[in-house]
PDB file of C-alpha atoms in Angstrom:
ATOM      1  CA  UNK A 726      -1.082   6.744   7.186  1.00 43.00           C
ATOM      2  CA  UNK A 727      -2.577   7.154  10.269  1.00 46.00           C
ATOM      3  CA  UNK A 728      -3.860  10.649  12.052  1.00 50.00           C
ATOM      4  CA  UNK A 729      -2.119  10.663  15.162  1.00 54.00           C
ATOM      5  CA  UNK A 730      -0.249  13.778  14.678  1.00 58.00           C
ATOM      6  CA  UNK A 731       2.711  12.338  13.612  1.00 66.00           C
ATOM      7  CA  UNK A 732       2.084  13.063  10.278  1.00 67.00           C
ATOM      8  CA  UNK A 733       5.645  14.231   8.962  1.00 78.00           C
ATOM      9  CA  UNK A 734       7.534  11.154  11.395  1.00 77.00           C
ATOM     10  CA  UNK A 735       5.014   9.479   9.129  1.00 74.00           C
ATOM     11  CA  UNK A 736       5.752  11.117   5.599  1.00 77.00           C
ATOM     12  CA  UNK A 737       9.292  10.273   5.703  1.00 82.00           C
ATOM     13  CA  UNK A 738       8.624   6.794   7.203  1.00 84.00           C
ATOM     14  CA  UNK A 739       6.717   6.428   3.865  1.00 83.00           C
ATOM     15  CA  UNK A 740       9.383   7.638   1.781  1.00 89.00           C
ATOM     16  CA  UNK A 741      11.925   4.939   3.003  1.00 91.00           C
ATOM     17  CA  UNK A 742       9.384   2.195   2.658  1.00 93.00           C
ATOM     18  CA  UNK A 743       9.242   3.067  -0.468  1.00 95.00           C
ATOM     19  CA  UNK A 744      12.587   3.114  -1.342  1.00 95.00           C
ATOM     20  CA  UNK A 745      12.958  -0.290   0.309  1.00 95.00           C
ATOM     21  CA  UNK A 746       9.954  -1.529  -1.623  1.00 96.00           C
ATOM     22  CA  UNK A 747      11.639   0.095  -4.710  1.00 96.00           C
ATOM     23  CA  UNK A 748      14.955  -1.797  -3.931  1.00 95.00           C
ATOM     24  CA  UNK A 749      13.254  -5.421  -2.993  1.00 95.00           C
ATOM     25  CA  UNK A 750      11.035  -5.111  -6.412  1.00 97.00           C
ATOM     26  CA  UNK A 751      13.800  -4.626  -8.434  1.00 95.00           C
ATOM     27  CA  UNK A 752      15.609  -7.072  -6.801  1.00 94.00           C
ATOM     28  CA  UNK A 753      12.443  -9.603  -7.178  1.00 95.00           C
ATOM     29  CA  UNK A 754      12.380  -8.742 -10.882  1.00 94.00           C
ATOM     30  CA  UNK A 755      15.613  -9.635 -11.983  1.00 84.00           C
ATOM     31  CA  UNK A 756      15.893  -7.843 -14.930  1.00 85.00           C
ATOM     32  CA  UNK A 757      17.012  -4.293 -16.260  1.00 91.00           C
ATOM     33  CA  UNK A 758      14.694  -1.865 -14.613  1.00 94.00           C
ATOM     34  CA  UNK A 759      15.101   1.361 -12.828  1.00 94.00           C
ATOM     35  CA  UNK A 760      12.644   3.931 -11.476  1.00 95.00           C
ATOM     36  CA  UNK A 761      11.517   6.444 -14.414  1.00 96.00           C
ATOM     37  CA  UNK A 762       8.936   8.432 -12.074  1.00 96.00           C
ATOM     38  CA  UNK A 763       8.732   9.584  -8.387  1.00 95.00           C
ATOM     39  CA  UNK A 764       5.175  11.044  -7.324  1.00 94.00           C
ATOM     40  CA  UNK A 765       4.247  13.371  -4.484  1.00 88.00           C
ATOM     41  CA  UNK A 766       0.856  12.441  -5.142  1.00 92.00           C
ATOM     42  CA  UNK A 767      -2.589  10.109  -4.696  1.00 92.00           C
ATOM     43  CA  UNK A 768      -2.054   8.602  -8.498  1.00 96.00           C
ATOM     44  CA  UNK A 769       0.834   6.245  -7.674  1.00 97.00           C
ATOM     45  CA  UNK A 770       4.230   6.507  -5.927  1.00 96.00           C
ATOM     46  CA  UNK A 771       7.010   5.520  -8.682  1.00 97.00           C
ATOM     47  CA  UNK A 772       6.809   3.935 -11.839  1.00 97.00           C
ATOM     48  CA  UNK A 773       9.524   1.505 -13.343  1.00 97.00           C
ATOM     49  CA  UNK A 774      11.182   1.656 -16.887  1.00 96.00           C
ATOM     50  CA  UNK A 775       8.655  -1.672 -17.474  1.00 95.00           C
ATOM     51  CA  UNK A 776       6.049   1.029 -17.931  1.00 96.00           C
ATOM     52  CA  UNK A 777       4.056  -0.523 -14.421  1.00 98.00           C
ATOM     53  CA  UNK A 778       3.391   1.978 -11.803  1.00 98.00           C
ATOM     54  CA  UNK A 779       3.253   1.198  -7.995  1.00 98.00           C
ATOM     55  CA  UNK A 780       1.877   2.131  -4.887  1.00 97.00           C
ATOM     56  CA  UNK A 781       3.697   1.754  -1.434  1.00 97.00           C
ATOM     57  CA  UNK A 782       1.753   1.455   2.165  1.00 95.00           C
ATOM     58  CA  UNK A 783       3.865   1.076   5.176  1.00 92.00           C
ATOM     59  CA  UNK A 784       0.741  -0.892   7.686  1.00 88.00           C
ATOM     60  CA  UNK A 785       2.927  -0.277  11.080  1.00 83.00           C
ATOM     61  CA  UNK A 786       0.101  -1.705  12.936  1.00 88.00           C
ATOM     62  CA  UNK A 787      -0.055  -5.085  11.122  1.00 93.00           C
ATOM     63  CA  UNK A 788       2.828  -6.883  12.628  1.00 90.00           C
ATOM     64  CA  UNK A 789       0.731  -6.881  16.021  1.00 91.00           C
ATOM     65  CA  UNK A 790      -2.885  -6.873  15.269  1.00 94.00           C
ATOM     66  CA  UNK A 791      -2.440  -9.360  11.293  1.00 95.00           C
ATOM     67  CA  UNK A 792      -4.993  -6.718   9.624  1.00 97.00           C
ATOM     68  CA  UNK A 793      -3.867  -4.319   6.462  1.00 97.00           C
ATOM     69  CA  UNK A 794      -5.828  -1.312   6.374  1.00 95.00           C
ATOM     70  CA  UNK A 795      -6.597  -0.488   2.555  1.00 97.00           C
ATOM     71  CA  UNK A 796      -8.016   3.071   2.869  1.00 95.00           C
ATOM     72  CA  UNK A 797     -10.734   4.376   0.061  1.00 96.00           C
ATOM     73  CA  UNK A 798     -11.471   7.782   1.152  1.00 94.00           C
ATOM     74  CA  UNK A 799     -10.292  10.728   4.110  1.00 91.00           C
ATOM     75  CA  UNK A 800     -12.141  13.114   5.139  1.00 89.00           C
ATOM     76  CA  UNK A 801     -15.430  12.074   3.203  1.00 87.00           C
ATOM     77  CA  UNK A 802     -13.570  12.339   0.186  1.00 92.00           C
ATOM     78  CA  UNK A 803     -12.445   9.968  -2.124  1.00 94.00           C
ATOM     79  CA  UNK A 804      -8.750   8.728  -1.358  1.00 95.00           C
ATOM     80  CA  UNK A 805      -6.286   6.049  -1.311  1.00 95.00           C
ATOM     81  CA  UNK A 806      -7.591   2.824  -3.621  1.00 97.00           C
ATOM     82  CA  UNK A 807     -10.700   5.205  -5.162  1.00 96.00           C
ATOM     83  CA  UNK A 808      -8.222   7.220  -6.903  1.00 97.00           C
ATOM     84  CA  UNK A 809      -5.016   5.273  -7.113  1.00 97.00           C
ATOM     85  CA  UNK A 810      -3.731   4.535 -10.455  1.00 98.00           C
ATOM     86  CA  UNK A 811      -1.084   2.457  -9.779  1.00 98.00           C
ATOM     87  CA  UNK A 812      -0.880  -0.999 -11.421  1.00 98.00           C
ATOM     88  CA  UNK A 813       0.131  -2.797  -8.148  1.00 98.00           C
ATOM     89  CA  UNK A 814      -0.385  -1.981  -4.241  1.00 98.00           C
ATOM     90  CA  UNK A 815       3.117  -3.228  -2.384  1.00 98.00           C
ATOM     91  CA  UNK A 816       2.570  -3.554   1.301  1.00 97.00           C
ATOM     92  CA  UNK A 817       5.242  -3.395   3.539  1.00 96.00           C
ATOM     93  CA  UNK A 818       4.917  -5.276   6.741  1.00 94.00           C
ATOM     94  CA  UNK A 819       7.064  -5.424   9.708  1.00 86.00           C
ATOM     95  CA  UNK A 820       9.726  -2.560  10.900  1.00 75.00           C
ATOM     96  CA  UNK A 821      13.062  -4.211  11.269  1.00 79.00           C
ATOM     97  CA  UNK A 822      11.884  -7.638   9.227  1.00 85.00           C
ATOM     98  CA  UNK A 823      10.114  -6.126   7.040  1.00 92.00           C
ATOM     99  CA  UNK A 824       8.118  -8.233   3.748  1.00 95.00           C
ATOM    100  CA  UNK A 825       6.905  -6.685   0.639  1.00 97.00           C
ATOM    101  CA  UNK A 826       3.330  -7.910  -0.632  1.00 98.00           C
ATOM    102  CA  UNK A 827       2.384  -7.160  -4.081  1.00 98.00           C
ATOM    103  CA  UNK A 828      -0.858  -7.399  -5.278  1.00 98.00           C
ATOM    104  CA  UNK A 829      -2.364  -5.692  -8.329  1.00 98.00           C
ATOM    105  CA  UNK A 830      -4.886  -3.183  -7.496  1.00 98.00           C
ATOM    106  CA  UNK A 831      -7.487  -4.578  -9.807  1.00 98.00           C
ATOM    107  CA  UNK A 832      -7.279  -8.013  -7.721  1.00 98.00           C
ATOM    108  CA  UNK A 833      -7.383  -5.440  -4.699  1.00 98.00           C
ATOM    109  CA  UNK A 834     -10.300  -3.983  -6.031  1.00 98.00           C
ATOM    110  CA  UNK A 835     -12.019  -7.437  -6.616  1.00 98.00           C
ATOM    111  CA  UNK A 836     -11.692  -8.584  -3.225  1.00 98.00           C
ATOM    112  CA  UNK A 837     -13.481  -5.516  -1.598  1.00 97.00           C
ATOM    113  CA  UNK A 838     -16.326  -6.282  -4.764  1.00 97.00           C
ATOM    114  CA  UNK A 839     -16.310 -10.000  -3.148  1.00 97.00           C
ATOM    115  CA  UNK A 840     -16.607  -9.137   0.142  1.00 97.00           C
ATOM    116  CA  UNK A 841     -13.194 -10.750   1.274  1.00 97.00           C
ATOM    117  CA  UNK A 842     -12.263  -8.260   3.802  1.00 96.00           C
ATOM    118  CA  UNK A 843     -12.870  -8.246   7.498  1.00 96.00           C
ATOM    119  CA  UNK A 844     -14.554  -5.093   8.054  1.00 94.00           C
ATOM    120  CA  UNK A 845     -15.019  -1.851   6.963  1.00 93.00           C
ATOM    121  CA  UNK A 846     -13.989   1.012   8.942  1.00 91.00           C
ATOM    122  CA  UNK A 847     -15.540   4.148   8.591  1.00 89.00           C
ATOM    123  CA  UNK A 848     -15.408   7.463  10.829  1.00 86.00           C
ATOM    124  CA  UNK A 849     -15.204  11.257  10.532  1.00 79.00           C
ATOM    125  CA  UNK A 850     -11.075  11.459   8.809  1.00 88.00           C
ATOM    126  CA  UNK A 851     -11.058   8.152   7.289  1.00 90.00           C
ATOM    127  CA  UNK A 852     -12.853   5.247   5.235  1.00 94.00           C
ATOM    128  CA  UNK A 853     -11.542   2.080   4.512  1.00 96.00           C
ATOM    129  CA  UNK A 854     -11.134  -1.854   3.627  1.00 97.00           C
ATOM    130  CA  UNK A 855      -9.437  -4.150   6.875  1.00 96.00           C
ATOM    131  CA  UNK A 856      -7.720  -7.586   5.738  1.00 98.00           C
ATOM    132  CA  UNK A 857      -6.312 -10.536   7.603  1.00 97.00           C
ATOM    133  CA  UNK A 858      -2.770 -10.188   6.338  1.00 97.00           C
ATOM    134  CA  UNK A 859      -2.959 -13.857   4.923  1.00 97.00           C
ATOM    135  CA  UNK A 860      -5.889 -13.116   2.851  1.00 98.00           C
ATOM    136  CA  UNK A 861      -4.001 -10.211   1.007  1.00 97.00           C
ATOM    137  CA  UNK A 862      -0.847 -12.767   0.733  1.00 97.00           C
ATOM    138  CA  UNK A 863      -2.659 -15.552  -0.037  1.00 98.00           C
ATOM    139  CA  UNK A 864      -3.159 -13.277  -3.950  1.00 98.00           C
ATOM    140  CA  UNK A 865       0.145 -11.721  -3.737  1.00 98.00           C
ATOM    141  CA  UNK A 866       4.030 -12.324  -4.836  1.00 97.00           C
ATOM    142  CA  UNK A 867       5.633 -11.575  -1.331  1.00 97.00           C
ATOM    143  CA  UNK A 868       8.918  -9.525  -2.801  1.00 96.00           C
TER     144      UNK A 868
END
């Protein structure tokens, strides 16, 4: 999430993205799963009784400028994708319509090798990876 002193607003924003992310997976799946795991932490967010674990990112800035921000590292230490282990990324796009985007972080991981993204952004609190929204789609089962 973004540094702009917000940062608990933002926490619990993130929390009920993921929830929603958590319901429109499930949802998407269509099968007998539930949530085993809930993480406070960099490794993943939740993991489902299919044994896959998941990552949620909330992009609030995507709906007007059609970039996701994929961040690798904060505060000139690793972060975000560099230490994820989570099986997929889900982004969530869009405050009141909001779309799920899943991509597995592998595929996410090829694209930055490939040089599909944008730019890179890099200053003194953050590093990171920006898409076109439509490139990240374009490899991903919108939930």
């Amino acid at each position: 999430m973004v540094n702009n002193g917000h940062f608990k607003q933002d926490l619990v924003l993130g929390h009920l993205y993921e929830k929603k992310a958590q319901d429109a997976l499930i949802l998407h799946l269509d099968c007998d799963v539930s949530v085993t795991e809930e993480r406070n932490d960099n490794l993943y967010d939740f993991k489902l009784s299919n044994g896959f674990s998941y990552e949620v990112k909330f992009d609030r800035m995507c709906s007007h400028t059609g970039n996701i921000y994929v961040e690798t590292a904060s505060h000139r230490r690793l972060a975000g994708l560099s230490v994820s282990k989570a099986d997929f990324y889900i982004f969530a796009i869009g405050d009141r319509d909001t779309k799920f985007y899943m991509i597995g972080t592998a595929i996410l991981k090829k694209m930055i090798d490939d040089d599909e993204y944008t730019r890179i952004h890099d200053d003194c609190s953050k590093t990171g990876y920006i898409f076109k929204l439509q490139t990240i789609a374009s490899k991903s089962i919108q939930l």
